[in-house]
Amino acid sequence: MNRLMIYGAAGYTGRMAAAHAQAAGLDLIVAGRDGERLAELGRALGAAHRVFPLDEDEAVDAALYEVAVVLNCAGPFLRTADPLMRGANRAGAHYLDISAELDSYRLAEAYDARARTAGVMLLPGGGGSVAMLGSLAGRAAERVSEPSTVRVALHVAGPMSRGSAISASENLVAECLWRVDGVLRACEPSVTRAFNFGDGPVSCFPVTLPDLMTLWRELRAPNIGTFVYVSGNAFPTGGLAALPDGPTASEREDHRYQAAVEVTGADGKTIRAVLDTVNGYSFTPMAAAEAARRVLAGEARPGFQTPAGLFGNGFAETIADTTIHILEDQR
């Protein structure tokens, strides 16, 4: 049993992840709720397809038969992560997703002990911003002896997919959170901070990102802040249902993503670094398929894991056209 199931494979990002998985030669099952689209995708990729809802444990259990890894690409993850994590645990299959929603990570933390007992790995954020920011912060943290404060910002550029926009609208975190002295606390959302993504400092606003959990888990830095800088038409206006599936190939090529980080050690030493990569909607399916390939090949540990913690700080740099540069090393 060495099969990968991609749930939500008929969606915008799921289709690209399935194509990358097929190109990597993985034994693939495309799955979700839209039988017609899944059958068409399965024929195009030479893959099996399975159709099932997530509100019946029996249907989930039957669908996960002989599946080694399930990659969840179906948002909002507020709705899909819980039944698929529980199903993966019952089936003995490793769980991955592409979520940037805090709920997936809170669930993975809550199910950590149960998953360890079952020998199952829970890897939310196997593709996407968590993989980017974890690698970037990890690279910078290698240069300090004891990380004390991490501030990281993501530059989001270009249009948003319909699925991402709907997930964002349905899964807004009411509070803006930072991690202070190891504890998640409310912060003032109007307090911005300047980051340099490579073309000079820009003002970034604080947001609640799952890296507040993943960076704490890997680096144990007691103070963590997460920020976003938005350029262009990244956040849509108007009716979300009328949005296209997602950015076109040319739109993705025209809008690269960057991330910036500041890591300060207990001795006051500060490292600043920047990551430059392809558009997030290109990076995410590539990284997710690569993460699934590695897990199928045996790179797995039971319980709640993070991409950088599992695969190493260089994981993001293995994805096409991704670089990390140390910009400043000072006391």
CSV table of C-alpha atoms in Angstrom, one decimal:
chain,number,residue,atom,x,y,z
A,1,MET,CA,0.0,0.0,0.0
A,2,ASN,CA,1.8,3.1,-1.3
A,3,ARG,CA,-1.0,5.2,-2.7
A,4,LEU,CA,-1.6,8.9,-2.5
A,5,MET,CA,-5.1,10.3,-2.3
A,6,ILE,CA,-5.7,14.0,-3.1
A,7,TYR,CA,-9.0,15.2,-1.6
A,8,GLY,CA,-10.3,18.2,-3.4
A,9,ALA,CA,-8.5,17.2,-6.5
A,10,ALA,CA,-11.1,18.8,-8.8
A,11,GLY,CA,-10.4,22.3,-7.3
A,12,TYR,CA,-8.1,24.9,-8.6
A,13,THR,CA,-5.0,24.0,-6.5
A,14,GLY,CA,-6.0,20.3,-6.2
A,15,ARG,CA,-5.8,19.9,-10.0
A,16,MET,CA,-2.3,21.3,-10.1
A,17,ALA,CA,-1.2,19.2,-7.2
A,18,ALA,CA,-2.6,16.1,-8.9
A,19,ALA,CA,-0.8,16.9,-12.1
A,20,HIS,CA,2.5,17.3,-10.2
A,21,ALA,CA,1.9,14.0,-8.3
A,22,GLN,CA,1.2,12.2,-11.6
A,23,ALA,CA,4.3,13.7,-13.2
A,24,ALA,CA,6.3,12.4,-10.2
A,25,GLY,CA,5.1,8.9,-10.9
A,26,LEU,CA,3.0,8.5,-7.7
A,27,ASP,CA,0.2,6.0,-7.4
A,28,LEU,CA,-2.6,8.5,-7.3
A,29,ILE,CA,-6.3,8.6,-6.4
A,30,VAL,CA,-8.2,11.8,-7.1
A,31,ALA,CA,-11.1,12.3,-4.7
A,32,GLY,CA,-13.7,14.7,-3.6
A,33,ARG,CA,-17.5,15.3,-4.0
A,34,ASP,CA,-17.8,16.2,-7.7
A,35,GLY,CA,-18.0,12.8,-9.4
A,36,GLU,CA,-18.2,14.1,-12.9
A,37,ARG,CA,-15.2,16.4,-12.7
A,38,LEU,CA,-13.2,13.8,-10.8
A,39,ALA,CA,-13.9,11.1,-13.4
A,40,GLU,CA,-12.7,13.5,-16.1
A,41,LEU,CA,-9.6,14.4,-14.2
A,42,GLY,CA,-8.9,10.7,-13.4
A,43,ARG,CA,-9.1,9.8,-17.1
A,44,ALA,CA,-6.8,12.7,-18.0
A,45,LEU,CA,-4.2,11.7,-15.5
A,46,GLY,CA,-4.6,7.9,-15.7
A,47,ALA,CA,-5.6,7.9,-12.0
A,48,ALA,CA,-8.4,6.2,-10.0
A,49,HIS,CA,-11.1,8.4,-8.6
A,50,ARG,CA,-13.2,8.1,-5.5
A,51,VAL,CA,-16.3,10.2,-4.6
A,52,PHE,CA,-17.4,10.6,-1.0
A,53,PRO,CA,-18.7,13.2,1.5
A,54,LEU,CA,-17.0,14.0,4.8
A,55,ASP,CA,-20.0,14.0,7.1
A,56,GLU,CA,-20.2,10.2,7.4
A,57,ASP,CA,-17.3,8.3,9.1
A,58,GLU,CA,-18.2,5.1,7.3
A,59,ALA,CA,-17.9,6.7,3.9
A,60,VAL,CA,-14.5,8.3,4.8
A,61,ASP,CA,-13.2,4.9,6.1
A,62,ALA,CA,-14.3,3.1,3.0
A,63,ALA,CA,-12.7,5.7,0.7
A,64,LEU,CA,-9.3,5.6,2.6
A,65,TYR,CA,-8.9,1.9,2.1
A,66,GLU,CA,-5.4,1.1,1.0
A,67,VAL,CA,-4.4,4.8,1.1
A,68,ALA,CA,-1.0,5.5,2.6
A,69,VAL,CA,-1.1,9.3,2.4
A,70,VAL,CA,-4.1,11.7,2.1
A,71,LEU,CA,-3.4,15.2,0.9
A,72,ASN,CA,-6.3,17.6,1.7
A,73,CYS,CA,-6.7,20.4,-0.9
A,74,ALA,CA,-10.3,21.1,-0.1
A,75,GLY,CA,-11.0,24.3,1.8
A,76,PRO,CA,-12.4,25.8,3.9
A,77,PHE,CA,-10.3,23.6,6.1
A,78,LEU,CA,-12.5,24.7,9.0
A,79,ARG,CA,-14.9,22.1,7.5
A,80,THR,CA,-12.6,19.4,6.0
A,81,ALA,CA,-9.5,19.0,8.2
A,82,ASP,CA,-11.3,17.4,11.2
A,83,PRO,CA,-13.1,14.6,9.4
A,84,LEU,CA,-10.1,13.8,7.2
A,85,MET,CA,-7.6,13.9,10.2
A,86,ARG,CA,-9.8,11.6,12.2
A,87,GLY,CA,-10.3,9.3,9.2
A,88,ALA,CA,-6.6,9.2,8.4
A,89,ASN,CA,-6.0,8.2,12.1
A,90,ARG,CA,-8.4,5.4,11.9
A,91,ALA,CA,-7.1,4.2,8.5
A,92,GLY,CA,-3.4,4.5,9.6
A,93,ALA,CA,-2.7,6.9,6.7
A,94,HIS,CA,-0.6,10.0,7.0
A,95,TYR,CA,-2.4,13.3,6.7
A,96,LEU,CA,-1.1,16.4,4.8
A,97,ASP,CA,-2.9,19.6,3.7
A,98,ILE,CA,-2.2,23.0,2.2
A,99,SER,CA,-4.0,25.0,4.9
A,100,ALA,CA,-3.0,28.5,6.0
A,101,GLU,CA,-6.0,28.4,8.5
A,102,LEU,CA,-5.2,28.2,12.2
A,103,ASP,CA,-7.9,25.5,12.7
A,104,SER,CA,-5.9,22.8,10.9
A,105,TYR,CA,-2.9,23.4,13.2
A,106,ARG,CA,-5.0,23.5,16.4
A,107,LEU,CA,-6.6,20.2,15.4
A,108,ALA,CA,-3.2,18.6,14.7
A,109,GLU,CA,-2.0,19.7,18.1
A,110,ALA,CA,-5.2,18.3,19.7
A,111,TYR,CA,-4.8,15.0,17.9
A,112,ASP,CA,-1.1,14.7,18.4
A,113,ALA,CA,-1.1,12.1,21.1
A,114,ARG,CA,-3.7,10.0,19.4
A,115,ALA,CA,-1.8,10.1,16.1
A,116,ARG,CA,1.5,9.1,17.8
A,117,THR,CA,-0.2,6.1,19.3
A,118,ALA,CA,-1.6,5.1,15.9
A,119,GLY,CA,1.8,5.8,14.1
A,120,VAL,CA,0.1,8.5,11.9
A,121,MET,CA,1.7,11.8,10.9
A,122,LEU,CA,-0.3,15.0,10.8
A,123,LEU,CA,1.4,17.6,8.5
A,124,PRO,CA,-0.8,20.6,7.9
A,125,GLY,CA,0.8,23.2,5.6
A,126,GLY,CA,2.8,20.7,3.6
A,127,GLY,CA,2.6,23.2,0.8
A,128,GLY,CA,2.1,27.0,0.9
A,129,SER,CA,3.1,29.8,3.1
A,130,VAL,CA,3.9,27.7,6.2
A,131,ALA,CA,6.5,25.7,4.2
A,132,MET,CA,7.9,29.0,2.9
A,133,LEU,CA,8.0,30.8,6.2
A,134,GLY,CA,9.2,27.8,8.2
A,135,SER,CA,12.2,27.3,5.9
A,136,LEU,CA,13.0,31.0,5.9
A,137,ALA,CA,12.8,31.5,9.7
A,138,GLY,CA,14.7,28.2,10.2
A,139,ARG,CA,17.6,29.3,7.9
A,140,ALA,CA,17.9,32.6,9.8
A,141,ALA,CA,17.6,30.9,13.2
A,142,GLU,CA,20.6,28.7,12.3
A,143,ARG,CA,22.8,31.8,12.8
A,144,VAL,CA,21.7,32.5,16.4
A,145,SER,CA,22.3,30.4,19.4
A,146,GLU,CA,19.0,30.8,21.1
A,147,PRO,CA,16.1,32.4,19.1
A,148,SER,CA,14.2,34.8,21.3
A,149,THR,CA,12.1,36.8,18.9
A,150,VAL,CA,10.9,36.0,15.4
A,151,ARG,CA,9.0,38.5,13.2
A,152,VAL,CA,8.1,37.2,9.8
A,153,ALA,CA,6.1,38.8,6.9
A,154,LEU,CA,4.6,37.4,3.7
A,155,HIS,CA,4.3,39.5,0.5
A,156,VAL,CA,1.1,38.4,-1.2
A,157,ALA,CA,0.8,39.6,-4.9
A,158,GLY,CA,-1.6,39.0,-7.7
A,159,PRO,CA,-5.2,37.9,-7.7
A,160,MET,CA,-6.6,35.4,-5.2
A,161,SER,CA,-8.4,32.1,-6.1
A,162,ARG,CA,-12.1,31.8,-5.5
A,163,GLY,CA,-11.5,29.0,-2.9
A,164,SER,CA,-8.9,31.0,-1.0
A,165,ALA,CA,-11.3,34.0,-0.9
A,166,ILE,CA,-14.2,32.0,0.4
A,167,SER,CA,-11.9,30.3,3.0
A,168,ALA,CA,-10.7,33.7,4.1
A,169,SER,CA,-14.2,35.1,4.4
A,170,GLU,CA,-15.5,32.1,6.4
A,171,ASN,CA,-12.5,31.6,8.6
A,172,LEU,CA,-11.5,35.0,9.7
A,173,VAL,CA,-9.8,34.9,13.2
A,174,ALA,CA,-11.6,37.5,15.3
A,175,GLU,CA,-8.5,38.4,17.2
A,176,CYS,CA,-5.2,39.5,15.9
A,177,LEU,CA,-2.7,37.3,17.8
A,178,TRP,CA,1.0,37.3,18.6
A,179,ARG,CA,3.0,34.9,20.7
A,180,VAL,CA,4.4,36.7,23.8
A,181,ASP,CA,6.5,34.9,26.3
A,182,GLY,CA,5.4,31.6,24.8
A,183,VAL,CA,1.6,32.4,25.0
A,184,LEU,CA,-0.8,33.5,22.3
A,185,ARG,CA,-2.1,36.9,23.2
A,186,ALA,CA,-4.2,39.5,21.5
A,187,CYS,CA,-2.3,42.3,19.7
A,188,GLU,CA,-3.3,45.6,18.3
A,189,PRO,CA,-4.1,45.1,14.5
A,190,SER,CA,-3.3,48.7,13.6
A,191,VAL,CA,0.3,48.5,14.7
A,192,THR,CA,2.3,48.0,11.5
A,193,ARG,CA,5.9,47.1,11.1
A,194,ALA,CA,8.4,47.8,8.2
A,195,PHE,CA,10.0,44.8,6.4
A,196,ASN,CA,12.3,44.9,3.4
A,197,PHE,CA,11.5,42.2,0.8
A,198,GLY,CA,14.4,43.3,-1.4
A,199,ASP,CA,13.2,46.7,-2.8
A,200,GLY,CA,13.2,48.8,0.3
A,201,PRO,CA,11.1,48.8,3.5
A,202,VAL,CA,7.3,48.6,3.2
A,203,SER,CA,4.7,48.8,5.9
A,204,CYS,CA,3.2,45.4,6.8
A,205,PHE,CA,0.1,44.8,9.0
A,206,PRO,CA,-0.1,42.1,11.7
A,207,VAL,CA,-2.3,39.0,11.0
A,208,THR,CA,-2.9,35.7,12.7
A,209,LEU,CA,-1.0,33.1,10.8
A,210,PRO,CA,-0.5,29.4,11.7
A,211,ASP,CA,3.3,30.1,11.9
A,212,LEU,CA,2.5,31.4,15.4
A,213,MET,CA,2.2,27.7,16.2
A,214,THR,CA,4.6,26.1,13.8
A,215,LEU,CA,7.6,28.4,14.5
A,216,TRP,CA,7.0,28.0,18.2
A,217,ARG,CA,7.0,24.3,17.8
A,218,GLU,CA,10.3,24.2,15.9
A,219,LEU,CA,12.3,27.1,17.1
A,220,ARG,CA,10.9,27.6,20.7
A,221,ALA,CA,11.2,31.3,20.3
A,222,PRO,CA,8.9,32.7,22.9
A,223,ASN,CA,8.0,35.9,21.0
A,224,ILE,CA,6.6,35.6,17.4
A,225,GLY,CA,4.8,38.1,15.2
A,226,THR,CA,3.3,37.4,11.8
A,227,PHE,CA,2.6,40.1,9.2
A,228,VAL,CA,1.4,40.4,5.6
A,229,TYR,CA,2.0,42.9,2.8
A,230,VAL,CA,-0.5,43.0,0.0
A,231,SER,CA,0.1,44.4,-3.4
A,232,GLY,CA,-2.0,44.7,-6.5
A,233,ASN,CA,-5.4,43.1,-6.5
A,234,ALA,CA,-4.6,40.2,-4.1
A,235,PHE,CA,-7.7,40.7,-2.0
A,236,PRO,CA,-10.9,40.6,-4.1
A,237,THR,CA,-13.9,42.9,-3.8
A,238,GLY,CA,-17.5,42.2,-4.7
A,239,GLY,CA,-19.3,38.8,-4.9
A,240,LEU,CA,-16.9,35.9,-4.3
A,241,ALA,CA,-18.9,33.3,-6.2
A,242,ALA,CA,-18.3,35.3,-9.4
A,243,LEU,CA,-14.5,35.0,-9.1
A,244,PRO,CA,-12.6,32.8,-11.5
A,245,ASP,CA,-11.1,29.6,-10.2
A,246,GLY,CA,-7.8,31.3,-9.7
A,247,PRO,CA,-5.0,33.2,-11.3
A,248,THR,CA,-4.1,32.3,-14.9
A,249,ALA,CA,-0.6,30.9,-15.7
A,250,SER,CA,0.4,34.3,-17.0
A,251,GLU,CA,-0.9,36.1,-13.9
A,252,ARG,CA,1.1,33.7,-11.7
A,253,GLU,CA,4.2,34.3,-13.7
A,254,ASP,CA,3.8,38.1,-13.3
A,255,HIS,CA,3.4,38.0,-9.6
A,256,ARG,CA,6.2,36.4,-7.5
A,257,TYR,CA,5.9,36.0,-3.8
A,258,GLN,CA,8.5,37.1,-1.2
A,259,ALA,CA,8.8,36.7,2.5
A,260,ALA,CA,11.1,38.5,5.1
A,261,VAL,CA,12.1,37.5,8.6
A,262,GLU,CA,14.0,39.0,11.5
A,263,VAL,CA,15.3,36.6,14.1
A,264,THR,CA,16.8,37.9,17.3
A,265,GLY,CA,18.7,35.7,19.7
A,266,ALA,CA,18.8,35.9,23.5
A,267,ASP,CA,22.2,37.7,23.2
A,268,GLY,CA,20.7,40.5,21.0
A,269,LYS,CA,22.1,39.3,17.7
A,270,THR,CA,19.6,39.8,14.9
A,271,ILE,CA,19.5,38.0,11.5
A,272,ARG,CA,17.5,39.4,8.6
A,273,ALA,CA,16.7,37.2,5.6
A,274,VAL,CA,14.4,37.3,2.6
A,275,LEU,CA,12.9,34.5,0.5
A,276,ASP,CA,11.9,34.9,-3.2
A,277,THR,CA,9.8,32.4,-5.0
A,278,VAL,CA,7.2,31.8,-7.6
A,279,ASN,CA,3.6,32.8,-7.1
A,280,GLY,CA,2.0,31.2,-4.1
A,281,TYR,CA,-0.5,29.4,-6.3
A,282,SER,CA,2.4,27.8,-8.2
A,283,PHE,CA,4.5,27.0,-5.2
A,284,THR,CA,1.7,25.4,-3.1
A,285,PRO,CA,0.9,22.5,-5.4
A,286,MET,CA,4.5,21.8,-6.2
A,287,ALA,CA,5.5,21.8,-2.6
A,288,ALA,CA,2.5,19.7,-1.6
A,289,ALA,CA,3.2,17.1,-4.2
A,290,GLU,CA,6.9,17.0,-3.2
A,291,ALA,CA,6.0,16.6,0.4
A,292,ALA,CA,3.6,13.7,-0.4
A,293,ARG,CA,6.3,12.1,-2.5
A,294,ARG,CA,8.8,12.3,0.4
A,295,VAL,CA,6.3,10.9,2.9
A,296,LEU,CA,5.4,8.0,0.6
A,297,ALA,CA,9.2,7.3,0.4
A,298,GLY,CA,9.4,7.0,4.1
A,299,GLU,CA,10.1,10.5,5.4
A,300,ALA,CA,7.5,10.6,8.2
A,301,ARG,CA,7.3,10.8,11.9
A,302,PRO,CA,4.1,10.1,14.0
A,303,GLY,CA,2.2,13.0,15.4
A,304,PHE,CA,1.9,16.7,14.6
A,305,GLN,CA,4.9,17.8,12.3
A,306,THR,CA,5.8,20.9,10.4
A,307,PRO,CA,7.4,21.0,6.9
A,308,ALA,CA,10.7,22.6,8.0
A,309,GLY,CA,10.8,20.4,11.1
A,310,LEU,CA,10.3,17.2,9.1
A,311,PHE,CA,12.2,17.9,5.9
A,312,GLY,CA,14.7,20.4,7.1
A,313,ASN,CA,15.1,24.2,6.7
A,314,GLY,CA,16.1,23.7,3.1
A,315,PHE,CA,12.7,22.3,2.0
A,316,ALA,CA,11.4,25.5,0.4
A,317,GLU,CA,14.6,25.9,-1.6
A,318,THR,CA,14.0,22.5,-3.3
A,319,ILE,CA,10.9,23.9,-4.9
A,320,ALA,CA,11.5,25.4,-8.4
A,321,ASP,CA,13.1,28.9,-8.5
A,322,THR,CA,13.1,29.5,-4.7
A,323,THR,CA,16.0,31.3,-3.0
A,324,ILE,CA,16.8,32.5,0.5
A,325,HIS,CA,19.3,35.3,1.1
A,326,ILE,CA,20.7,36.5,4.4
A,327,LEU,CA,20.5,40.3,4.2
A,328,GLU,CA,21.9,41.4,7.5
A,329,ASP,CA,23.7,39.9,10.5
A,330,GLN,CA,24.2,42.4,13.3
A,331,ARG,CA,24.2,42.9,17.1
